[in-house]
Coordinates of N, CA and C in Angstrom, one line a residue:
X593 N 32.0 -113.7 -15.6 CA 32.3 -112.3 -15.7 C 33.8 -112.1 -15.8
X594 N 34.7 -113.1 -14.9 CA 35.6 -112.7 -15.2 C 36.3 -111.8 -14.4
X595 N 37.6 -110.7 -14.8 CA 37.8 -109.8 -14.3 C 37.5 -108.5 -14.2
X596 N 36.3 -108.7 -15.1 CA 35.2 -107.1 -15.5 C 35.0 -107.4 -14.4
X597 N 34.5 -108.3 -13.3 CA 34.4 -108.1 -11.8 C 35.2 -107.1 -10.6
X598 N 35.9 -107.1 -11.7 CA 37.1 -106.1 -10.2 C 36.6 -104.2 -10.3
X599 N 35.6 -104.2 -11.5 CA 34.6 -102.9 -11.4 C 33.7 -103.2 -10.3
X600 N 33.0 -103.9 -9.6 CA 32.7 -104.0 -8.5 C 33.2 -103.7 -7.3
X601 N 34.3 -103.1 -7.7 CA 35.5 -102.6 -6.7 C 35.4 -101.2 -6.4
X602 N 34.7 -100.6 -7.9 CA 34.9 -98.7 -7.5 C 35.4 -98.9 -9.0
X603 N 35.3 -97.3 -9.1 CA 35.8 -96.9 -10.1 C 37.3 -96.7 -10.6
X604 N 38.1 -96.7 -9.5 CA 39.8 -96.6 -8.9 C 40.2 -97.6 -8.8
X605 N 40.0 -98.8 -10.2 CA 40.9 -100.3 -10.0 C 41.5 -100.3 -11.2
X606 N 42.9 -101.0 -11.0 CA 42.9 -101.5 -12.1 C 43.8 -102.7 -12.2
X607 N 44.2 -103.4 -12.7 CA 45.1 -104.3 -12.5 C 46.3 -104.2 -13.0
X608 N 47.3 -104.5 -12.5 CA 48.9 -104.1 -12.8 C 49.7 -105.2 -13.3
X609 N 49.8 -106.6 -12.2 CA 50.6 -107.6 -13.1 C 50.2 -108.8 -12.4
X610 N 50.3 -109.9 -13.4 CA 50.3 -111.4 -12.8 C 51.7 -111.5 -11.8
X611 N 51.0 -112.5 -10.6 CA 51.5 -112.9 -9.7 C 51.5 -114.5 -10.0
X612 N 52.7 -115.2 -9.4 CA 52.7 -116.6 -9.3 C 52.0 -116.9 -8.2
X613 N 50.8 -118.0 -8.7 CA 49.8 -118.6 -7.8 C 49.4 -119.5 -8.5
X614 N 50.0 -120.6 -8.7 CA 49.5 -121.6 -8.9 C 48.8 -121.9 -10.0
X615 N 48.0 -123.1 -10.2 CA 47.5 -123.7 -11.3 C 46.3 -123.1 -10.9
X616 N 46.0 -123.4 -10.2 CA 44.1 -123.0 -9.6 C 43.5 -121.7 -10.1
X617 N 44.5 -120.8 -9.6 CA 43.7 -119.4 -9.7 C 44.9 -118.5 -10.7
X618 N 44.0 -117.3 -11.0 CA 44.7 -116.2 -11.8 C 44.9 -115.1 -10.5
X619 N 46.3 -114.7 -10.5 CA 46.7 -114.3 -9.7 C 47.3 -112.7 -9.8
X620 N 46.9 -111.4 -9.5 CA 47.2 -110.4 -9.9 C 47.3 -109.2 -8.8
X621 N 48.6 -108.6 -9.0 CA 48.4 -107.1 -8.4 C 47.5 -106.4 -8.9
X622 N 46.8 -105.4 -8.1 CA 45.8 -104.9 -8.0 C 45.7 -103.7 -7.4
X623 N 45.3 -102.2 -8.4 CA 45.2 -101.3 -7.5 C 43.9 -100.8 -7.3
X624 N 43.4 -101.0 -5.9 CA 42.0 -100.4 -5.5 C 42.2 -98.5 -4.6
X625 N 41.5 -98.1 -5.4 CA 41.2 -96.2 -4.7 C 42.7 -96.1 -4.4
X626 N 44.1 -96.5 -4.7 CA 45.4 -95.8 -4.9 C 46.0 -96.7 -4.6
X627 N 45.5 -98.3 -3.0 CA 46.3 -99.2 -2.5 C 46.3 -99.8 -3.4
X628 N 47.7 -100.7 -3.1 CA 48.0 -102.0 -3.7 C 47.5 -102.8 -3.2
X629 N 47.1 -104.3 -4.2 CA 46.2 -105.3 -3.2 C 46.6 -106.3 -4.2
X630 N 45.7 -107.2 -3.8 CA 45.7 -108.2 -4.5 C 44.6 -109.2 -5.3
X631 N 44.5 -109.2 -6.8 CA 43.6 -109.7 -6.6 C 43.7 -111.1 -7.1
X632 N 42.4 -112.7 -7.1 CA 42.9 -113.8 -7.0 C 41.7 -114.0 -7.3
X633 N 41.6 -114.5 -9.1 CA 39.8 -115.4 -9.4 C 40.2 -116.8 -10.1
X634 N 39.5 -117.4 -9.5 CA 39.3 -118.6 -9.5 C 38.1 -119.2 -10.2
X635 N 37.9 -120.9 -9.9 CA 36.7 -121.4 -9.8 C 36.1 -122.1 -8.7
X636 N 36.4 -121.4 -7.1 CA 35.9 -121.9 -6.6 C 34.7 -121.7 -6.2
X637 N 33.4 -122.2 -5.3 CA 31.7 -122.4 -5.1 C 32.4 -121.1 -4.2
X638 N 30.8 -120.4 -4.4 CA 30.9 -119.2 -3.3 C 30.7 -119.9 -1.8
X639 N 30.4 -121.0 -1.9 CA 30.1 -121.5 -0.7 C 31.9 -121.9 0.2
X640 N 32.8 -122.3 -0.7 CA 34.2 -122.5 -0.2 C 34.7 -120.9 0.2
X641 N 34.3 -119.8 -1.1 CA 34.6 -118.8 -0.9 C 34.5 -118.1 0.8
X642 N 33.0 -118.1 1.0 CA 32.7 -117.5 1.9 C 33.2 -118.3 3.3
X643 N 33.6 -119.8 3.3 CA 34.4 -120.0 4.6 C 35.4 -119.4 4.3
X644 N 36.6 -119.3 3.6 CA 37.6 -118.9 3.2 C 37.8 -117.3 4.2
X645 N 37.0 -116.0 3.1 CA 37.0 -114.8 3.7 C 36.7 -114.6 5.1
X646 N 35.6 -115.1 5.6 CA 34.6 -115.4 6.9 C 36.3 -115.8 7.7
X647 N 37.1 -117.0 7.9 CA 38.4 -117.4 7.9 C 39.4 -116.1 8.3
X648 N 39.6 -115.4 7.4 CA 40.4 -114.7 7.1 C 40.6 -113.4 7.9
X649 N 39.2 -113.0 8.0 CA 38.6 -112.0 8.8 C 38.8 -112.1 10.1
X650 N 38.4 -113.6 10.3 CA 38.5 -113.4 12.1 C 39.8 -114.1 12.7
X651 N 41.3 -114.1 12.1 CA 42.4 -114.1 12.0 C 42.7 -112.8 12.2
X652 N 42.4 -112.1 11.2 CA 43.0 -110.6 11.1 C 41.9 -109.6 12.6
X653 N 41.2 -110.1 12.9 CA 40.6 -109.9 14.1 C 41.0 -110.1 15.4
X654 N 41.7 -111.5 15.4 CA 42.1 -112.2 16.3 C 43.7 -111.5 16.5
X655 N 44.1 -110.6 15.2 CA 45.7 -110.1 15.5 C 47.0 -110.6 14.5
X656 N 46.3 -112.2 14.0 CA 47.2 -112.6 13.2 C 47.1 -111.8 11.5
X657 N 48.7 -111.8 11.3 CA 49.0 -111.2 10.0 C 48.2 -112.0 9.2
X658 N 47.3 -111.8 8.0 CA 46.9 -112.5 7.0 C 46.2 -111.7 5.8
X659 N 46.3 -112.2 4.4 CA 45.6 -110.8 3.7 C 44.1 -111.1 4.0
X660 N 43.8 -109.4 4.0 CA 42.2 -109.3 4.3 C 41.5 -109.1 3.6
X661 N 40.2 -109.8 3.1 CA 39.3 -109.4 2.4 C 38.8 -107.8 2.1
X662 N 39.1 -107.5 0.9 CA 38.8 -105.8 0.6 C 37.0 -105.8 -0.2
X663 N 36.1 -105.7 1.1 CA 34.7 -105.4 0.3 C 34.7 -104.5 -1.1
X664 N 33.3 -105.1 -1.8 CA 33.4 -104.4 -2.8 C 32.7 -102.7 -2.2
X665 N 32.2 -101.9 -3.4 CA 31.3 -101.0 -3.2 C 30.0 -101.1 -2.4
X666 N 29.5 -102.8 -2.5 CA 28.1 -103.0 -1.7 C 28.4 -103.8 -1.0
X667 N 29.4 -104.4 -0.5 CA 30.0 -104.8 0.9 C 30.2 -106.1 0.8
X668 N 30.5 -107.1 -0.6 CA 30.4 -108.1 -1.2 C 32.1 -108.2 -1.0
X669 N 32.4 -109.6 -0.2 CA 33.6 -110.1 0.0 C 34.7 -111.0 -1.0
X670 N 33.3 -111.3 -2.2 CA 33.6 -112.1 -3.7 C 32.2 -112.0 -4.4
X671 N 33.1 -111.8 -6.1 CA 31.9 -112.0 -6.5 C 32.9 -112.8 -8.1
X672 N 31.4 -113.7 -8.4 CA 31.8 -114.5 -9.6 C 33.2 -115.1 -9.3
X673 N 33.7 -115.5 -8.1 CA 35.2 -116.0 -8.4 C 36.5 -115.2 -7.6
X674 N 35.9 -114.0 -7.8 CA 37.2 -112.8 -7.4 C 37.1 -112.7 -6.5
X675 N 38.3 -112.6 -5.5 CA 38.3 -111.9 -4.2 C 39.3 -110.7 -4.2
X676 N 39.7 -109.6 -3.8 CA 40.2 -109.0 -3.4 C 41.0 -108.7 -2.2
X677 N 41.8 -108.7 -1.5 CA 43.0 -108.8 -0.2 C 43.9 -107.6 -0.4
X678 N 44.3 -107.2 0.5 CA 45.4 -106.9 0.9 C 46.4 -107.1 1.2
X679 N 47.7 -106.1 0.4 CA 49.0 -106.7 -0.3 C 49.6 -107.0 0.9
X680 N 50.8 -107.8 1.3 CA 51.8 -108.1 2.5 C 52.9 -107.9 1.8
X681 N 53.7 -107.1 2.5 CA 55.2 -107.1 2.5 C 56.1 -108.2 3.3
X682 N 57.3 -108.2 2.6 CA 57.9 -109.4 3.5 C 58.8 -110.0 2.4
X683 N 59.5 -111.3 3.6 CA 60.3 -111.8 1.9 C 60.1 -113.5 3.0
X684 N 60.4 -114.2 2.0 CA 60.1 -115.4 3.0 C 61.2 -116.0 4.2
X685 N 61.0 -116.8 4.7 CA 61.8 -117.5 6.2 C 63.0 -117.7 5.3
X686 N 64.2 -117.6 5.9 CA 66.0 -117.7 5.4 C 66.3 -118.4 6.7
X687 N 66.3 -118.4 8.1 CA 66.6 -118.5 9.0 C 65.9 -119.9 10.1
X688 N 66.8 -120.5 10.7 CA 66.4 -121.3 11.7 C 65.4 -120.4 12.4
X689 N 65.3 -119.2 12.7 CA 64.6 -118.3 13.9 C 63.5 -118.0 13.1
X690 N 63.9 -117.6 11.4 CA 62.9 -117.3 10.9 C 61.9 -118.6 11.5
X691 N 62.0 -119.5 11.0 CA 61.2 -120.8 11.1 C 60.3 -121.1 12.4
X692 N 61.1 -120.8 13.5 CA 60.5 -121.2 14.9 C 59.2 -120.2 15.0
X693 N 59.9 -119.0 14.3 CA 58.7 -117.3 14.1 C 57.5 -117.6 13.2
X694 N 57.5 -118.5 11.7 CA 56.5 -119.3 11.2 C 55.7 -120.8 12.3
X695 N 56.2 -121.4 13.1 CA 56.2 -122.5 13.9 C 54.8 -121.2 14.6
X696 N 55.2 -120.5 15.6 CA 54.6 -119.6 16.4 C 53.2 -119.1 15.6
X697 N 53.2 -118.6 14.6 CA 52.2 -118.2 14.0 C 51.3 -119.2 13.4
X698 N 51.4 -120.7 13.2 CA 50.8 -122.0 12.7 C 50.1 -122.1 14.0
X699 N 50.9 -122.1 15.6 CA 50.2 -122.7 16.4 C 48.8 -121.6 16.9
X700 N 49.7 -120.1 16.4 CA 48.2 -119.2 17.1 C 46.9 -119.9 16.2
X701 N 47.2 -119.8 14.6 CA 46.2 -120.5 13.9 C 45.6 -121.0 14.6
X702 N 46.7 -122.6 15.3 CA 45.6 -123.2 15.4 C 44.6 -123.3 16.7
X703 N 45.4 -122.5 17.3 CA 44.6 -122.4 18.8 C 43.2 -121.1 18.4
X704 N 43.5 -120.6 17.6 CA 42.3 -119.5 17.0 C 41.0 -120.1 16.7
X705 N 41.4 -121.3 15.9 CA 40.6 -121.9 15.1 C 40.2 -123.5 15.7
X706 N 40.2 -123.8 16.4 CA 39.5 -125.0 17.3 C 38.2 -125.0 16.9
X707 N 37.2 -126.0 16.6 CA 35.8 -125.9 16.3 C 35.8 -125.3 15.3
X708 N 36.4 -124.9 14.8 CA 35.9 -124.0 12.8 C 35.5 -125.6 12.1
X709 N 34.5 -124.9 11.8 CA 33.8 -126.0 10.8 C 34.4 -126.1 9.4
X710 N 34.5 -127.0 8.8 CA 35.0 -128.4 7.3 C 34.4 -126.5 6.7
X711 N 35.8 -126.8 5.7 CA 35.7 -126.2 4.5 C 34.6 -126.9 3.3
X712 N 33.7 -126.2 2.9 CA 32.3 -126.9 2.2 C 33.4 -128.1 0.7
X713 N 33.0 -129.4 1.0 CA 33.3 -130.4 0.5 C 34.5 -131.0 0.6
X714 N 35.6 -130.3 1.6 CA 37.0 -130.8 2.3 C 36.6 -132.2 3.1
X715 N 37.9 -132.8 3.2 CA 37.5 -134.3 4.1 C 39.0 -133.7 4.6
X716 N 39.3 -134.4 6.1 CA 40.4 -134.6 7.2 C 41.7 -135.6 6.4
X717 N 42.3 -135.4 7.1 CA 43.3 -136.8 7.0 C 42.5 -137.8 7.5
X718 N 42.7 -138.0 8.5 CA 41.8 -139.0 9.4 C 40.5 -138.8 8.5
X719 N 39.9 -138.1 8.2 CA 38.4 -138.9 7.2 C 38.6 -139.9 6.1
X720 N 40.1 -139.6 5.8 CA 40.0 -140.4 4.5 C 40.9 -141.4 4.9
X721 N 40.5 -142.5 5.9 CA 40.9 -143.5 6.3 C 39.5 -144.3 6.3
X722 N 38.6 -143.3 5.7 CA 37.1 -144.3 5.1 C 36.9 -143.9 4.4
X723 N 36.7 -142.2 4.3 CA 36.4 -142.2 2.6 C 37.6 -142.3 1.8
X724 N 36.7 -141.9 0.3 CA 37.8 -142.1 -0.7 C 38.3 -140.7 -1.7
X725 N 37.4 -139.7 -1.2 CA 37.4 -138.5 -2.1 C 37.1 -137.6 -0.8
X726 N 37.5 -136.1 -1.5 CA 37.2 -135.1 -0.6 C 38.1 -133.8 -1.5
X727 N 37.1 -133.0 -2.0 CA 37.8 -132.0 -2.9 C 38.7 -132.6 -4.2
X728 N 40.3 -132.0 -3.9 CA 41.2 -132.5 -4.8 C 41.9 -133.5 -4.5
X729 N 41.6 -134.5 -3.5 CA 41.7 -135.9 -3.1 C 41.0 -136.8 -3.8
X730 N 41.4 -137.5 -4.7 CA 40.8 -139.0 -5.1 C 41.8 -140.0 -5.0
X731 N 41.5 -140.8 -3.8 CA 42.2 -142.1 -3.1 C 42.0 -142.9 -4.5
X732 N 41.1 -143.0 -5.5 CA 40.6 -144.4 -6.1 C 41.5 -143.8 -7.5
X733 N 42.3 -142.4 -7.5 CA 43.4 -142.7 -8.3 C 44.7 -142.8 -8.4
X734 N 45.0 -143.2 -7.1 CA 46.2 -143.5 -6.8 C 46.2 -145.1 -6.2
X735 N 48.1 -145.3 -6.7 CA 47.7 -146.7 -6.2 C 47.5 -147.4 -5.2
X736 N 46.7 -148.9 -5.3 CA 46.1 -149.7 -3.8 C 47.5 -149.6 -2.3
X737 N 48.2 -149.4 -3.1 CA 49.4 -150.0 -2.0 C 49.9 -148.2 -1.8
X738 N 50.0 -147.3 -2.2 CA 50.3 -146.6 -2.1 C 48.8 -145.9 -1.0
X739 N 47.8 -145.8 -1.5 CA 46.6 -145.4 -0.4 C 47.0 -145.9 0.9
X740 N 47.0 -147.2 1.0 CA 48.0 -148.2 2.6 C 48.6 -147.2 3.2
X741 N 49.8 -147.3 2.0 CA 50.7 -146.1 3.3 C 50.0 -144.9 3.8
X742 N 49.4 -143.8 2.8 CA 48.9 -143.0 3.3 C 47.9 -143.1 4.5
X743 N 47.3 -144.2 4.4 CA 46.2 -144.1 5.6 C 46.9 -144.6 6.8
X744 N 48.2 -145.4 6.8 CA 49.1 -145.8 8.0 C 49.3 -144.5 8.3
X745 N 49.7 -143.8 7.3 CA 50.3 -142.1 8.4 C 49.3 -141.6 8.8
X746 N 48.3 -141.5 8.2 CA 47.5 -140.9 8.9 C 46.7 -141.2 10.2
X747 N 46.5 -142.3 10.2 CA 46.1 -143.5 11.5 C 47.2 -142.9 12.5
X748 N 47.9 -142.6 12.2 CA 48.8 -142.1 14.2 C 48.0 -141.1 14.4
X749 N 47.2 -139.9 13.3 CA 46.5 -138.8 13.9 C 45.4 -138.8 14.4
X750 N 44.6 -140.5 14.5 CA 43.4 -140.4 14.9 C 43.1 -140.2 16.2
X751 N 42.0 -139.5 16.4 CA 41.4 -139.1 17.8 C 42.1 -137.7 18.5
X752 N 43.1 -137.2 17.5 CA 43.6 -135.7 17.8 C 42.8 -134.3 17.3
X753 N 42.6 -133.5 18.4 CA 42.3 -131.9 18.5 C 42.1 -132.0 16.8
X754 N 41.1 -131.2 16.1 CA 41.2 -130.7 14.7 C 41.3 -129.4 15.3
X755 N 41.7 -128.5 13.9 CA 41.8 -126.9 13.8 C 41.5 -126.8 12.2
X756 N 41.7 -125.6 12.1 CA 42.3 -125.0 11.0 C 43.6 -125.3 10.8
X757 N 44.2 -126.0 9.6 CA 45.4 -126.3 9.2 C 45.6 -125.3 7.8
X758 N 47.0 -124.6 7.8 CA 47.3 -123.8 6.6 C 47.4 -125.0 5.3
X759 N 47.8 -125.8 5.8 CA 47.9 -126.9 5.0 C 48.9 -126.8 3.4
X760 N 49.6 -125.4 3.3 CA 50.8 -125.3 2.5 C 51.9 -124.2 2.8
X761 N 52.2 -124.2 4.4 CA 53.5 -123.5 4.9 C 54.9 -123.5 4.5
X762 N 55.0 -123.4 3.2 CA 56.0 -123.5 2.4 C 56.8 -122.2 2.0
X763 N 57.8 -122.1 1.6 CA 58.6 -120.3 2.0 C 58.1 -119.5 1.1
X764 N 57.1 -120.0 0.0 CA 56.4 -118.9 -0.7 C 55.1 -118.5 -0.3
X765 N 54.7 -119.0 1.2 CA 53.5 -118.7 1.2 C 54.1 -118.0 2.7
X766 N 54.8 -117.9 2.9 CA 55.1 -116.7 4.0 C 56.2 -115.8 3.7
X767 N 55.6 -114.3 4.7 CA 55.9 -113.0 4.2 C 56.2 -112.8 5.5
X768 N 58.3 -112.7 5.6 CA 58.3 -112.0 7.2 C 59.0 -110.5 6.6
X769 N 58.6 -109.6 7.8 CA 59.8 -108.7 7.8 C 60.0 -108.6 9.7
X770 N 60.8 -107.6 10.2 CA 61.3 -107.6 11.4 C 60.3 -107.5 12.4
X771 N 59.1 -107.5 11.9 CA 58.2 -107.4 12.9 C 56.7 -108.2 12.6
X772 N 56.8 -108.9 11.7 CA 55.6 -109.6 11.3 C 55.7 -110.8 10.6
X773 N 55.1 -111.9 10.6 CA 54.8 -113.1 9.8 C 53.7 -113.3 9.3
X774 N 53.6 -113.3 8.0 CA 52.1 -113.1 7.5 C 52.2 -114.4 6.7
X775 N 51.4 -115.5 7.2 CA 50.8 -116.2 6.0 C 49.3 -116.0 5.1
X776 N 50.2 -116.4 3.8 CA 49.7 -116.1 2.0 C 48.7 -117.1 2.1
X777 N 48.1 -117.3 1.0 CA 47.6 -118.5 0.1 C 47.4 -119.3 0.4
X778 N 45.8 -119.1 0.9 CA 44.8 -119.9 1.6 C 44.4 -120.9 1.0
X779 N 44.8 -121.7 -0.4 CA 43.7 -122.3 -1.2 C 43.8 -123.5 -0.3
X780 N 44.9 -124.1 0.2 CA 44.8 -125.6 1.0 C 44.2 -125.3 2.4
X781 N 43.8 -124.4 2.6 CA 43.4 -124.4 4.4 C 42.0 -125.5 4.6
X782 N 42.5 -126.0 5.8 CA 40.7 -127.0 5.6 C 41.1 -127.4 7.5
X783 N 40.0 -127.9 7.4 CA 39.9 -128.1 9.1 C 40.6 -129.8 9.3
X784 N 41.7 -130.0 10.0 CA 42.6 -131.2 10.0 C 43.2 -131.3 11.3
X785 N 44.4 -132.2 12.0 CA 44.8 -132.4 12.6 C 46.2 -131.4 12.9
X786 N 46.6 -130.5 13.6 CA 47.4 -129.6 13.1 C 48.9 -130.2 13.0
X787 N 49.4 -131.2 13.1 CA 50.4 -131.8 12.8 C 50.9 -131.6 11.4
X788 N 49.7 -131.7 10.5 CA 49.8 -131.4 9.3 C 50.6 -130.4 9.0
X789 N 50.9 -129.0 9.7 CA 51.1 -128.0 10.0 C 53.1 -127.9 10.2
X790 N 53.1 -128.7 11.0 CA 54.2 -128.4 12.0 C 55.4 -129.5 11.8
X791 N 55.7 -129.9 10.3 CA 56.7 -130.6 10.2 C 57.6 -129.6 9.0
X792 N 58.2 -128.8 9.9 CA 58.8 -127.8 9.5 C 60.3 -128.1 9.3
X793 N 61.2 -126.5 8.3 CA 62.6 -127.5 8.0 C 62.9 -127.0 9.7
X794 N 64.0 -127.8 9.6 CA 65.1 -128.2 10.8 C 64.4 -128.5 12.3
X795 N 62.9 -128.9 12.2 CA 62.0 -129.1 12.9 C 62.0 -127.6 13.9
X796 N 61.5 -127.2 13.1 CA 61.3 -125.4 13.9 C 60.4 -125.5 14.7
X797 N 59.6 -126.3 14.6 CA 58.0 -125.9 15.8 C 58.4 -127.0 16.6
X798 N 59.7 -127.4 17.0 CA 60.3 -127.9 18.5 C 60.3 -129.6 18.8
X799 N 59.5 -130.0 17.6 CA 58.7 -131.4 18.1 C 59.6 -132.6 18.7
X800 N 59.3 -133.6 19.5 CA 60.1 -134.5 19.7 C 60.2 -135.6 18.4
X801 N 60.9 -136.6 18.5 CA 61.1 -137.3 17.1 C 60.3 -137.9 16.7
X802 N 59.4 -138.9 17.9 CA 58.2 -139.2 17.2 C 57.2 -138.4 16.7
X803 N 56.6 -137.5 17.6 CA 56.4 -136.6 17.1 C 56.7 -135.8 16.0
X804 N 57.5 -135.4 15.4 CA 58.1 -135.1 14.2 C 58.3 -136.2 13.2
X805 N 58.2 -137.4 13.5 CA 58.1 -138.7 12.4 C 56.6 -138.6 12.3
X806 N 55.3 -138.7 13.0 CA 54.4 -138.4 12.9 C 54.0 -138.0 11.8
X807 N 54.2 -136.0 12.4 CA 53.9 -134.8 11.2 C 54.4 -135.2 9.9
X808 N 55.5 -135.6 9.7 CA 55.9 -135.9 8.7 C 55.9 -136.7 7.7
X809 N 55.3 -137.9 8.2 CA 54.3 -138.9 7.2 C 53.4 -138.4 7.2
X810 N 52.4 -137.5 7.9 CA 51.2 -137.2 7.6 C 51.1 -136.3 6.4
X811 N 52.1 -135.4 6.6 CA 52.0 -134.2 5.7 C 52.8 -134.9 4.3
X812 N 53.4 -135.8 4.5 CA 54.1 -136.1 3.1 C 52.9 -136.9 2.3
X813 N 52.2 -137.8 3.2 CA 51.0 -138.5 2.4 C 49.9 -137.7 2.3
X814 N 50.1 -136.5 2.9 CA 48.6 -135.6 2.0 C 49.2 -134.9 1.2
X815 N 50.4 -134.1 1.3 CA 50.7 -133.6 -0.3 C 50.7 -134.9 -1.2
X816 N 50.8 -135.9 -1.2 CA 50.9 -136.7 -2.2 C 49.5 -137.1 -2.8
X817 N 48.7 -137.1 -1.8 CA 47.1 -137.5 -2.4 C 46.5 -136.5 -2.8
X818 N 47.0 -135.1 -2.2 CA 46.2 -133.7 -3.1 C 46.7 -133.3 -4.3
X819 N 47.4 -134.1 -4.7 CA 47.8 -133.3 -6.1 C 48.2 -134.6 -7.1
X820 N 48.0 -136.1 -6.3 CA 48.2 -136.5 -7.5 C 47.7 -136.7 -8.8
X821 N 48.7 -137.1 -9.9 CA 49.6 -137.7 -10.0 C 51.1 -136.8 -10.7
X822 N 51.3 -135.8 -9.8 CA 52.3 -135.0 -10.7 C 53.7 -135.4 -10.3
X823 N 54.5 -134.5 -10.7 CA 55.9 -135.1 -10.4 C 56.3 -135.0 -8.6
X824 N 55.6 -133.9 -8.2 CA 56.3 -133.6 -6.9 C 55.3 -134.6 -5.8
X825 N 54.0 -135.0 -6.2 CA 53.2 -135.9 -5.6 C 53.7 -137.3 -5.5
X826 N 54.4 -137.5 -6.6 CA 54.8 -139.2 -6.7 C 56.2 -139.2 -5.8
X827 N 57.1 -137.8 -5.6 CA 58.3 -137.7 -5.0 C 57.8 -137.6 -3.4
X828 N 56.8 -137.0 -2.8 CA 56.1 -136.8 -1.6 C 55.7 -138.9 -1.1
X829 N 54.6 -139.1 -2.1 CA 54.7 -140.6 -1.9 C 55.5 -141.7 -1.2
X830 N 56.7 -141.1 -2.3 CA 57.8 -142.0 -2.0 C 58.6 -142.0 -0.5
X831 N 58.6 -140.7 0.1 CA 58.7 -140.8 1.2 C 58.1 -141.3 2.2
X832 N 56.7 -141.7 2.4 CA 55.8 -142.2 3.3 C 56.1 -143.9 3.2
X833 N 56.4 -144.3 4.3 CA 56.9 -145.8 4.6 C 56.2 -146.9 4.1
X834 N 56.5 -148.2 3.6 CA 56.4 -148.8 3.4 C 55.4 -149.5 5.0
X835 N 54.1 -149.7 4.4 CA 53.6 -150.7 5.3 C 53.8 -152.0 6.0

């Protein structure tokens, strides 16, 4: 269907302008009954969909800033692809303080989300120290010696707390202003070690060094396996230590 889907909205929509979002999805402002919003169609299974919104909801429940699913007319959270949310104001972290203020909001995540069950067809860090695939992970096309390293970084995370991990806390996917931090752009969230999380710049979420050497191979060898083989994947790579 497409975006003739956003008539499932009411009769008071219309779409205004592309937003940058990535390769995945089509990305658009959106006006529903006068608000601005946002709308975001993809190809993801309604089955990812519905953890996703389900996610989202009980964040914005729990208190944390995040955009919220905008039902349609018959109380449908997505349909064919499209989701609908609510716009955030803000401009991203500039600041050491800003960062510690993003640090704070990763850990409510992850204390929110303890026991949230695998995003439908997501694998862990730590899972793919046996498997070989999991979504946009394929270990078997990247190289033998490069997999090594990744599963060394990831092997310090075994046997740690899982949560919900944002899994791309990067300054375009957060919206501060003087009284809020809203994390954007859910498409990496999956259930992980939240280290993944918290290798922030100037190490804003406090960590000690190992600790922060840790987060830091882990998260460099999963951006490198989720997106390879592109330019910023093979530069992620290259950072994670030689075995």
């Amino acid at each position: 269907m497409g975006w003739e889907a956003l008539g499932q909205w009411g009769d008071d929509v219309a779409r205004i302008e592309r937003l940058a979002g990535g390769v995945a999805n089509d990305v658009w402002s959106v006006r529903v009954d006068g608000q601005l919003a946002v709308g975001r169609l993809g190809r993801r299974s309604d089955a990812d969909l519905a953890w996703e919104t389900e996610l989202l909801r009980h964040l914005d429940r729990e208190g944390l800033t995040v955009p919220v699913p905008i039902p349609t007319t018959d109380g449908r959270l997505f349909v064919d692809g499209l989701v609908v949310m609510t716009y955030l104001e803000g401009g991203p972290p500039e600041t050491q303080a800003d960062w510690r203020r993003v640090a704070e909001a990763l850990r409510e995540l992850h204390r929110l989300t303890r026991g949230w069950p695998q995003r439908p067809g997501w694998r862990s860090s730590t899972d793919l120290l046996h498997a070989e695939t999991g979504t946009k992970v394929d270990l078997g096309a990247m190289p033998v010696e490069g997999v090594a390293r990744c599963r060394a970084a990831w092997a310090r995370l075994a046997g740690r707390q899982t949560c919900v991990v944002h899994g791309d806390p990067n300054p375009r996917n957060v919206r501060m202003t003087a009284d809020q931090v809203a994390l954007i752009d859910w498409d990496e969230a999956h259930v992980d070690v939240p280290d993944l999380d918290l290798a922030l710049p100037d190490n804003a979420a406090g960590l000690d060094d190992d600790a922060y050497d840790i987060a830091a191979q882990a998260s460099a060898a999963w951006e490198a396996a989720v997106c390879w083989d592109d330019e910023y994947s093979v530069k992620r790579l290259a950072e994670v230590r030689a075995v």
